[in-house]
Each structure stands twice: as structure tokens, then as C-alpha cells.
mmCIF file of C-alpha atoms in Angstrom:
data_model
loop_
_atom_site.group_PDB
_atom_site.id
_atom_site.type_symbol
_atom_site.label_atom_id
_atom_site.label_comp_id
_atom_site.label_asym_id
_atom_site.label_seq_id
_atom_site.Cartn_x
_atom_site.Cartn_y
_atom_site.Cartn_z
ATOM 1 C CA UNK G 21 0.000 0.000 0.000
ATOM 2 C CA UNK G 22 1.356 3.854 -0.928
ATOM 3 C CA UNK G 23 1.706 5.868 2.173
ATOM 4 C CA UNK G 24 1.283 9.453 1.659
ATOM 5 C CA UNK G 25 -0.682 12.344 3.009
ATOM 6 C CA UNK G 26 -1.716 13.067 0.082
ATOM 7 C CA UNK G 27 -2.518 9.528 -1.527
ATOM 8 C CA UNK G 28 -6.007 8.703 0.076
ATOM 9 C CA UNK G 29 -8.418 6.118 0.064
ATOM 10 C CA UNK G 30 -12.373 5.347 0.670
ATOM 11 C CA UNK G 31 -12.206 6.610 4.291
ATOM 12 C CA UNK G 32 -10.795 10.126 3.288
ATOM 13 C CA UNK G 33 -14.554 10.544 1.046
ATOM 14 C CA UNK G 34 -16.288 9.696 4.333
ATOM 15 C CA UNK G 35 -14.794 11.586 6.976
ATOM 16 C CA UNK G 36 -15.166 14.937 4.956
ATOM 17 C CA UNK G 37 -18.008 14.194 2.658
ATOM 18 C CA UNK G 38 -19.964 16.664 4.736
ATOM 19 C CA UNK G 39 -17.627 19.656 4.420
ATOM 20 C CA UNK G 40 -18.607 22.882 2.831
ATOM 21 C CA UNK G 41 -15.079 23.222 1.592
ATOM 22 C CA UNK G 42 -14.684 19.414 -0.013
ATOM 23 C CA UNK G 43 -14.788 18.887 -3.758
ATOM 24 C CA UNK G 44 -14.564 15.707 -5.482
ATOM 25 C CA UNK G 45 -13.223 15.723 -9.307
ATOM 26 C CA UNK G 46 -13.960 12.516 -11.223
ATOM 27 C CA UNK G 47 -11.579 13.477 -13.782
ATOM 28 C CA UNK G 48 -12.270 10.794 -16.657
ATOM 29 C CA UNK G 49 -14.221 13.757 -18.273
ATOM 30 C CA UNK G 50 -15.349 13.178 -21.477
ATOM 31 C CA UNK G 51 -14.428 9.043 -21.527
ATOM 32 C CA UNK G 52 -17.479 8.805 -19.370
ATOM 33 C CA UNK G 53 -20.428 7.328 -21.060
ATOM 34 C CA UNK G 54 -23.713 6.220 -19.808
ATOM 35 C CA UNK G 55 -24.098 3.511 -17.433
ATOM 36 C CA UNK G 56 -20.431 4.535 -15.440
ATOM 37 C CA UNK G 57 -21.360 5.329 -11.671
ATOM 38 C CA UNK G 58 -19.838 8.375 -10.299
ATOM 39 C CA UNK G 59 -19.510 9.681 -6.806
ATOM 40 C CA UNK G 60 -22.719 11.227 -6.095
ATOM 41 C CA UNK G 61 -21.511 14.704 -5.630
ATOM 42 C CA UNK G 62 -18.608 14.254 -8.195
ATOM 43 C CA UNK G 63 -18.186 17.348 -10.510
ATOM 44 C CA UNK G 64 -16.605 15.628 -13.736
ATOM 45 C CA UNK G 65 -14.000 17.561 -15.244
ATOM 46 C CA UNK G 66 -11.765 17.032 -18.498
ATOM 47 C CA UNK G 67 -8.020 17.620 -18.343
ATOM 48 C CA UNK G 68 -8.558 18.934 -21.735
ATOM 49 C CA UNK G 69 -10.169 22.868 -20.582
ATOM 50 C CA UNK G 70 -7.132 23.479 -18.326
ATOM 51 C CA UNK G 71 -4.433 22.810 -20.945
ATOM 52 C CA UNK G 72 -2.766 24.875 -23.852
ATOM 53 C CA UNK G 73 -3.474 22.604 -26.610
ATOM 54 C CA UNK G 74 -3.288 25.394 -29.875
ATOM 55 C CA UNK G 75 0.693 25.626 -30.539
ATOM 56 C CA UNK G 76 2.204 25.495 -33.646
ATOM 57 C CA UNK G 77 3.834 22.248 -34.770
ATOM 58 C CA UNK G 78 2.749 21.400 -30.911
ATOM 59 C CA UNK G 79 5.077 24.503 -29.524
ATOM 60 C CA UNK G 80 4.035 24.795 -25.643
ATOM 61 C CA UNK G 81 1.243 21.746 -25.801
ATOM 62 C CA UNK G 82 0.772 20.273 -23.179
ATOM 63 C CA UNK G 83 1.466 23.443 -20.929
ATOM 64 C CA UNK G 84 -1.256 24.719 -18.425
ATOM 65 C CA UNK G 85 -2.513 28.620 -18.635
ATOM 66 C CA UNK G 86 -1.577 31.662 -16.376
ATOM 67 C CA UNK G 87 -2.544 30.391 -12.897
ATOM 68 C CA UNK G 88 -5.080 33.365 -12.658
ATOM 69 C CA UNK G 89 -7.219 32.171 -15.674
ATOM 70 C CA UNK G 90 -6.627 28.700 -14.306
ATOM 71 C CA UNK G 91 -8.390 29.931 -10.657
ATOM 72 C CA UNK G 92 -10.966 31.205 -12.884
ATOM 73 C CA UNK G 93 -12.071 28.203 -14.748
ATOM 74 C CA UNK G 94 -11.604 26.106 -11.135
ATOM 75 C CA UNK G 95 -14.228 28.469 -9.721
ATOM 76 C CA UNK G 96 -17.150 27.972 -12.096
ATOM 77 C CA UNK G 97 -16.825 24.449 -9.921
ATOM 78 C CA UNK G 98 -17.124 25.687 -6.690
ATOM 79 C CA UNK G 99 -13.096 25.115 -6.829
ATOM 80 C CA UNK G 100 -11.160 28.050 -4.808
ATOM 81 C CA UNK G 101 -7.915 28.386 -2.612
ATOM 82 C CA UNK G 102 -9.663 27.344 0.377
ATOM 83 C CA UNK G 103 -10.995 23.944 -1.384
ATOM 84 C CA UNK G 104 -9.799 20.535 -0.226
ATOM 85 C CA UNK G 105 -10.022 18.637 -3.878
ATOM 86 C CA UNK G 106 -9.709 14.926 -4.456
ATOM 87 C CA UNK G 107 -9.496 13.903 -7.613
ATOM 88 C CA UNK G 108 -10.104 10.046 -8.823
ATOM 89 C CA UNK G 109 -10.535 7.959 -12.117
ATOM 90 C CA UNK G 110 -10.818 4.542 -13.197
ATOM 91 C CA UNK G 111 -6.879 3.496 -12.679
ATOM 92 C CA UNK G 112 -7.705 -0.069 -13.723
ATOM 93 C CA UNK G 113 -5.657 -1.207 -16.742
ATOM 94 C CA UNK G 114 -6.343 0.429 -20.370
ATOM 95 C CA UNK G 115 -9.099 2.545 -17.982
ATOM 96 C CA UNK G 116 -7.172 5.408 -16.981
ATOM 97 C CA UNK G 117 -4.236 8.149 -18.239
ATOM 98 C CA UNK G 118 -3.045 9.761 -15.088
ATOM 99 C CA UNK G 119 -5.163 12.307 -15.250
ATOM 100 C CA UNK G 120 -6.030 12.387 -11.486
ATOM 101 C CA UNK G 121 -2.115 13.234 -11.339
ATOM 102 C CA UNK G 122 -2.582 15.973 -14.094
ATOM 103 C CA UNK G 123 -5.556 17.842 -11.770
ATOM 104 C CA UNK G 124 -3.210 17.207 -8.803
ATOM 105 C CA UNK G 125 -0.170 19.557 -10.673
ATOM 106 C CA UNK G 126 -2.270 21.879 -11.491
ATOM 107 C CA UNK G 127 -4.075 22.336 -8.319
ATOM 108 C CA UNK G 128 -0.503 22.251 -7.144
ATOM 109 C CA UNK G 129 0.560 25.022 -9.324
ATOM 110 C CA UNK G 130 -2.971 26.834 -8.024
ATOM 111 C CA UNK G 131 -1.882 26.501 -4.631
ATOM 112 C CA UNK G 132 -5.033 24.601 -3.845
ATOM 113 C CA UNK G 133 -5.040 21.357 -1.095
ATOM 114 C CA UNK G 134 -5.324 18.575 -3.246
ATOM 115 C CA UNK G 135 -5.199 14.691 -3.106
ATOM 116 C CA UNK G 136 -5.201 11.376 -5.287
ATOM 117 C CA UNK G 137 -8.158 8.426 -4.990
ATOM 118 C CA UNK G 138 -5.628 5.144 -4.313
ATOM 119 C CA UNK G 139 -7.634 2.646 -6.275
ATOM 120 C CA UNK G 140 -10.145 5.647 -8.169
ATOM 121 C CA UNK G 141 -13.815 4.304 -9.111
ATOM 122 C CA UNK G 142 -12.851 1.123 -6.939
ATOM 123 C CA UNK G 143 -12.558 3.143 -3.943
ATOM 124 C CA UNK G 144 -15.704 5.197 -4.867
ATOM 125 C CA UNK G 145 -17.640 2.285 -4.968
ATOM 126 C CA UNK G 146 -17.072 0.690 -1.686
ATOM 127 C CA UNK G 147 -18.227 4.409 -0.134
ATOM 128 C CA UNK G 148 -21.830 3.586 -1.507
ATOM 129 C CA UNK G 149 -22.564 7.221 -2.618
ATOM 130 C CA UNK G 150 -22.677 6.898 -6.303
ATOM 131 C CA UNK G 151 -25.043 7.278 -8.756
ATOM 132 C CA UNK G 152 -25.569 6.173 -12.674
ATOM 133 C CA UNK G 153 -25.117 8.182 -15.259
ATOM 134 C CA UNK G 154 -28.560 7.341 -16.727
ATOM 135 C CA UNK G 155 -28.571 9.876 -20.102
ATOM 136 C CA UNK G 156 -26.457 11.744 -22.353
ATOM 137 C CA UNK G 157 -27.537 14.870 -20.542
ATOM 138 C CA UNK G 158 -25.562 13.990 -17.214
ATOM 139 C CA UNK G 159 -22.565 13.714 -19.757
ATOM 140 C CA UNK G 160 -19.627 16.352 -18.922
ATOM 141 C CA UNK G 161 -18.547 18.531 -22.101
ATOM 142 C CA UNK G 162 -15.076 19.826 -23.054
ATOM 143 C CA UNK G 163 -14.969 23.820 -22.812
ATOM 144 C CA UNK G 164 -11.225 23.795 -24.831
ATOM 145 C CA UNK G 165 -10.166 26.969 -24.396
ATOM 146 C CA UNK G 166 -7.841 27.952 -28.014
ATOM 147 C CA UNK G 167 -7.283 31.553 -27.528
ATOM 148 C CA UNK G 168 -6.048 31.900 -24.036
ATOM 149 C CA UNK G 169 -1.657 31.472 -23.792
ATOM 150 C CA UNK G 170 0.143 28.876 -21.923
ATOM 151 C CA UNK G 171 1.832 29.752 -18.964
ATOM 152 C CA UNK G 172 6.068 29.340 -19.642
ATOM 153 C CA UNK G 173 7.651 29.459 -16.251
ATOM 154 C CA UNK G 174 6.400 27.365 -14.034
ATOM 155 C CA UNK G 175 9.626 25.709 -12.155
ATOM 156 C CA UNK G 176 8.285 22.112 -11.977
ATOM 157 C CA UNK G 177 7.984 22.080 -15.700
ATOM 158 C CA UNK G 178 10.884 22.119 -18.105
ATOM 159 C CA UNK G 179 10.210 24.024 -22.006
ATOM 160 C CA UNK G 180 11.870 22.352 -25.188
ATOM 161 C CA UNK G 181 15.048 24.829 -25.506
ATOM 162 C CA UNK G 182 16.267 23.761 -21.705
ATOM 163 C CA UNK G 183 15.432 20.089 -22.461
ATOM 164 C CA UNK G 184 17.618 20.361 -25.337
ATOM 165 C CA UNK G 185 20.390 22.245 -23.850
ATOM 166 C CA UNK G 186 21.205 19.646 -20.718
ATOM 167 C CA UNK G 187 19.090 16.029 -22.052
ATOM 168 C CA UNK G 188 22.667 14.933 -22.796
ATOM 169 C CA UNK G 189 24.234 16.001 -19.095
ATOM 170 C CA UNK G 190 24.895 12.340 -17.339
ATOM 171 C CA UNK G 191 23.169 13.751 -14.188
ATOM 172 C CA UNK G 192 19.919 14.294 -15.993
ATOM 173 C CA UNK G 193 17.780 10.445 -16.256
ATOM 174 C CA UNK G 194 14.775 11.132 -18.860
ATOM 175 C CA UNK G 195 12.053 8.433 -18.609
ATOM 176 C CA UNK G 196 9.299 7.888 -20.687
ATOM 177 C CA UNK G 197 6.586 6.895 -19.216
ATOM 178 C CA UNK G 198 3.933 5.739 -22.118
ATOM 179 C CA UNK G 199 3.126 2.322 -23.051
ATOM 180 C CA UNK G 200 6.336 0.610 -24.193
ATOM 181 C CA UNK G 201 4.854 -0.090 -27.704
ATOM 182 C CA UNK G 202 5.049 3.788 -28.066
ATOM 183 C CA UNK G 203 8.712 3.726 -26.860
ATOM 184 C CA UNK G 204 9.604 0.959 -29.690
ATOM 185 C CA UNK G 205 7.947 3.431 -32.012
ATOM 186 C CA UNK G 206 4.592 2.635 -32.334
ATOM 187 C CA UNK G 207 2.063 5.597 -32.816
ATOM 188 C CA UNK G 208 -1.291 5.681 -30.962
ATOM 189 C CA UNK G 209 -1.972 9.542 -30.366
ATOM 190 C CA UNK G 210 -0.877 10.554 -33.558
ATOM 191 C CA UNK G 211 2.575 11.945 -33.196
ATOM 192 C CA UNK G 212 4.746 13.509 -36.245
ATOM 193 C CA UNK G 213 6.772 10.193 -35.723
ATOM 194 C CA UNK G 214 7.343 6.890 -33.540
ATOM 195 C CA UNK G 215 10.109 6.136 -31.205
ATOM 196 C CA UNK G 216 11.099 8.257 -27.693
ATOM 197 C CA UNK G 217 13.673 10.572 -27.075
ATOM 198 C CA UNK G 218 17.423 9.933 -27.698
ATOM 199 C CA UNK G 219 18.826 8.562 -24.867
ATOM 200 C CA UNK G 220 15.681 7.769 -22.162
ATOM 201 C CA UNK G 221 14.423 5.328 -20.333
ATOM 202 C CA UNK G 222 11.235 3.733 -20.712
ATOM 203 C CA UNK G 223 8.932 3.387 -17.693
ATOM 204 C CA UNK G 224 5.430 3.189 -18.794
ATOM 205 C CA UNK G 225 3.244 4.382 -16.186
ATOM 206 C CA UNK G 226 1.262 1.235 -15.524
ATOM 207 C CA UNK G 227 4.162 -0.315 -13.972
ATOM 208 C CA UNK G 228 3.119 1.888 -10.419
ATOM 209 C CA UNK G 229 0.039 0.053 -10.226
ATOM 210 C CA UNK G 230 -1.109 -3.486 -9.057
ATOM 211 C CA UNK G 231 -3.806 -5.463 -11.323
ATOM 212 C CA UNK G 232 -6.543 -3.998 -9.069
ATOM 213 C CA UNK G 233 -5.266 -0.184 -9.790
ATOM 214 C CA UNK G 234 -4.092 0.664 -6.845
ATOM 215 C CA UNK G 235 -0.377 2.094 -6.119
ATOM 216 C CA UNK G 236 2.232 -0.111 -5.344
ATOM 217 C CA UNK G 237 4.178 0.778 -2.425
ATOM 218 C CA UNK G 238 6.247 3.551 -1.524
ATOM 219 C CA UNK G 239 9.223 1.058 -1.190
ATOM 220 C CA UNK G 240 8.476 -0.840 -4.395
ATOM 221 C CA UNK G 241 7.979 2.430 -7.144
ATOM 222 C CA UNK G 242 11.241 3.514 -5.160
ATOM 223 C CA UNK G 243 12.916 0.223 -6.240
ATOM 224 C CA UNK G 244 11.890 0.391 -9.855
ATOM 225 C CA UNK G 245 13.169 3.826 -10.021
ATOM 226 C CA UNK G 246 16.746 2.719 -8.504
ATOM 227 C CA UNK G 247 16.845 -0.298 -10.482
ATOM 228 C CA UNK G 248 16.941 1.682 -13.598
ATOM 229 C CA UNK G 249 20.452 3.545 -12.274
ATOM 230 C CA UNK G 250 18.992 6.687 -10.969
ATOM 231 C CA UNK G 251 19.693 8.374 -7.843
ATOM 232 C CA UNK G 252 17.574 10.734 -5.528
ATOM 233 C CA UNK G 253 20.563 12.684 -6.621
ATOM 234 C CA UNK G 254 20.138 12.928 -10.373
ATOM 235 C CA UNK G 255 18.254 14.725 -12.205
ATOM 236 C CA UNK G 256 14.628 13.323 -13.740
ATOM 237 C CA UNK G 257 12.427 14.596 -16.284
ATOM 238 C CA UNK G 258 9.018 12.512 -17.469
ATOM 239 C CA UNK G 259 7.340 12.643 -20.457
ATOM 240 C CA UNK G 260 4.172 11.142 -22.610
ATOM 241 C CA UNK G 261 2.715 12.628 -25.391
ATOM 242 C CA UNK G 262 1.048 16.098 -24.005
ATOM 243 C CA UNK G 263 1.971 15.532 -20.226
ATOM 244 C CA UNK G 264 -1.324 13.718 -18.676
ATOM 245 C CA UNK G 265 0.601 10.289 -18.089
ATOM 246 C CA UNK G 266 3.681 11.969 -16.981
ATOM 247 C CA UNK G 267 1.653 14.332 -14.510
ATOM 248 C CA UNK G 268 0.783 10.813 -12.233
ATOM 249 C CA UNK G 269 4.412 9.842 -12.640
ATOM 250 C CA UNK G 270 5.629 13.561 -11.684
ATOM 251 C CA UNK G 271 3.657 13.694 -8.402
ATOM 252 C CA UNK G 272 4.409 10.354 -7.079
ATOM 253 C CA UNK G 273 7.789 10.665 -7.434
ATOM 254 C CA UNK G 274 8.037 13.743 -6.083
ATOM 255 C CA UNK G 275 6.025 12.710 -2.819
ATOM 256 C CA UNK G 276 9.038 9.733 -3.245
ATOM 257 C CA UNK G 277 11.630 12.641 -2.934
ATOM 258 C CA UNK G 278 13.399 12.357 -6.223
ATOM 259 C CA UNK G 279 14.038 15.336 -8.006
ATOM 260 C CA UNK G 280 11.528 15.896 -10.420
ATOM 261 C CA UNK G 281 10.678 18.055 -13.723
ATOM 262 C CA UNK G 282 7.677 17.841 -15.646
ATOM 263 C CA UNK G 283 8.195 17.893 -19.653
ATOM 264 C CA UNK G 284 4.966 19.191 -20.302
ATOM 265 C CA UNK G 285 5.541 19.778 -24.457
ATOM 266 C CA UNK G 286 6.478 16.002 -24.406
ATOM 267 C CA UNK G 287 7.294 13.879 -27.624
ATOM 268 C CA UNK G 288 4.693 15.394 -29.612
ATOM 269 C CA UNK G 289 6.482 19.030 -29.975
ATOM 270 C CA UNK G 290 10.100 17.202 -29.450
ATOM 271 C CA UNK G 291 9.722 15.363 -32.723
ATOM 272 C CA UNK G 292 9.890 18.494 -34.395
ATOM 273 C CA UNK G 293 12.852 19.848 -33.240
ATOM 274 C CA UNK G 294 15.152 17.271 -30.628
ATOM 275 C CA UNK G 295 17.003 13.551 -31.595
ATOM 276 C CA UNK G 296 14.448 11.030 -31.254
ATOM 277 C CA UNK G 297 15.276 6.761 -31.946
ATOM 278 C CA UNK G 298 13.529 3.661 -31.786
#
């Protein structure tokens, strides 16, 4: 079992279900269809409105807005500074992207008190407060935001030009954390080309998880990380493809204490311009 503060589990929902100041973010978004079950006083949300996701040969992708717009969009959810957010999906295999990890950093970068479901819709279920999404109407839309600038110096993310500045520097360890077909060069999201980054790792997400979804432990993720010759001295820096899969990876390891940078851009805006292999 993951031990952190901020990792959480059924219990957590119960003992502040009755809070003024508790939100709960089923963050699956627009993959939810009718028939899921949903916390009863989930507001869904989609990864998608809180992103930059209108650059140029995918320039900035990936990034999230000015932290003021991002307080703005929180708060048409009843989402402020003084919220306590959890966030949950369905982390069962092929279910989930990490995107209970991407609210997390952003909330993070909001300065808002925010924690992870352990286990997601499993854990949701065993509270008994859910209810069935019945019609199309109970369905969650995307509000993607085009016009609206990403926000280019936040210091747990790294940009493109420093990536390709110090990605060869023997201190810096870059994993990739998507599938591992994608790392052998297999396209699924529709990137320029296949293959990962010259010279990283891969570490597909999934491998943090037991069959059941939940987090391996603290000492185990630790172990995988070592095993792959990195140090909590080193350097790391995750990527996917626009930053969802690597947010999960991101905030576990940093509650792990490695040292931690978030390639938001990813491999779809570094096939344009960095050394990529397969």
C-alpha cells in the first residue's frame, strides 16, 4: 500500500463528505459514457479545458494557462484556494491516463489542497454514494479553451530549448513513461513520428500500479526507479505525449523525494525539433 498524506483512500470521502469546503473531481471527463457510476456529488472535469493545446507544430502543448485564468475556470466548480479537492478515475488497466495526477499539478501550481483516490472508481464504490449516469444529458462537455496562452515558467515544468540544452548532461535520467509499444515506435496519439527521445528510459506508467489499480508501495515504485540507475541525486524529467501520463508519474515521485521536472511539451512538440530513436 502507498503511504502518503496526500494519496487517500475510501475513508478520506467519508470523513469529509460533509464539508462545505470538499470537492470531489472525477476526472475521466469526457471518456465517461452512460451507465459509469460516479460519486454522487462528483463534478466531472476534463483535463482537456485546463491545458494549452493550440501551438504550432505542438510549440508549448501540453502546458497549463496563467494560474489566474486557471483559478478562474476552477471556480465555475465551486473550486477556490480554500478547497480541499480529491481527484479520482478509473486506474484499472487500459481505464485510466493519469489524469487524477494531471488535476493534482495543477491544483498544485494553483496553490489549492489537493489529493489522489488510491484505487479511483474502486474506492468510490465501496463508499456507496454513487449514482448512474442514466442519459447523455448527465454527460460532462469539453470547454477547450484555443485563444487563451500557456503559462512558460512554471519551475516544476521544463520548455523544449532547456530540455535540449542539458538532455545529454549524465546527471539528468529522462524516462518515458507511455506504453512501451510507443517507446519501440509505435504511434497511438498521432505523433509527427514513432520512437522516444534519444537517450531515455522507458517506464510506462502502468508499472506503479497493481492489477486492481491501486499504487504499489512507496518502497516498491522507489525500487523500480533505482533499479533503472537513478539516484535521488540525479536529475529526472518525465514525459508522454502532451503531459497527462507523466503528470501521475511527476507527483508520485516527487512525494518519493526524487528530483523531479515535468516535460509538459512532451514527444509530440520534441519530434519536431530534438534527436528522437527507436
Amino acid at each position: 500500500m502507498f503511504k502518503n498524506d496526500f494519496v487517500v483512500r475510501k475513508d478520506f470521502i467519508l470523513e469529509n463528505r460533509n464539508c462545505e469546503n470538499f470537492v470531489v473531481i472525477d476526472a475521466r471527463g469526457d471518456m465517461l459514457k452512460v451507465g459509469d457510476f460516479i460519486y454522487d456529488k462528483a463534478v466531472v472535469l476534463d483535463w482537456k479545458e485546463f491545458t494549452f493545446l493550440n501551438g504550432q507544430d505542438c510549440k508549448y502543448v501540453g502546458l497549463p494557462f496563467e494560474k489566474e485564468l486557471l483559478l478562474e475556470k476552477f471556480s465555475k466548480y465551486g473550486i477556490n484556494k480554500d478547497s480541499k479537492v480529491l481527484v479520482y478515475i478509473n486506474t484499472t488497466k487500459n481505464c485510466g491516463m493519469g489524469e487524477d495526477g494531471r488535476f493534482k499539478f495543477l491544483l498544485n501550481f494553483c496553490g489549492i489542497e489537493s489529493y489522489i483516490l488510491d484505487g479511483g472508481v474502486n474506492e468510490v464504490l465501496k463508499t456507496e454514494f454513487v449514482k448512474e449516469i442514466t442519459d447523455e444529458s448527465m454527460l460532462q462537455k469539453s470547454n477547450i479553451d484555443l485563444e487563451s496562452p500557456a503559462f512558460l515558467e512554471y519551475e516544476k515544468s521544463i520548455l523544449t530549448d532547456e530540455l535540449l540544452n542539458i538532455y545529454k548532461n549524465e546527471n539528468v535520467k529522462i524516462l518515458d513513461v507511455r506504453y512501451e509499444e510507443e517507446y519501440k515506435g509505435h504511434i497511438i496519439f498521432g505523433e509527427k513520428f514513432g520512437g522516444h527521445i534519444k537517450g531515455s528510459m522507458s517506464f510506462p506508467y502502468t508499472k506503479m500500479y497493481d492489477d486492481e489499480g491501486y499504487l504499489l508501495s512507496n518502497e516498491k515504485i522507489e525500487s523500480l526507479i533505482l533499479d533503472k540507475g537513478i539516484s535521488k541525486e540525479d536529475e529526472i524529467i518525465v514525459y508522454c505525449t502532451t503531459g497527462i501520463r507523466a503528470s501521475i508519474v511527476y507527483e508520485i515521485l516527487t512525494m518519493l523525494n526524487f528530483k523531479v521536472r515535468l516535460y509538459d511539451e512532451s514527444f509530440s512538440r520534441w519530434c519536431f525539433v530534438g534527436e528522437y530513436e527507436v
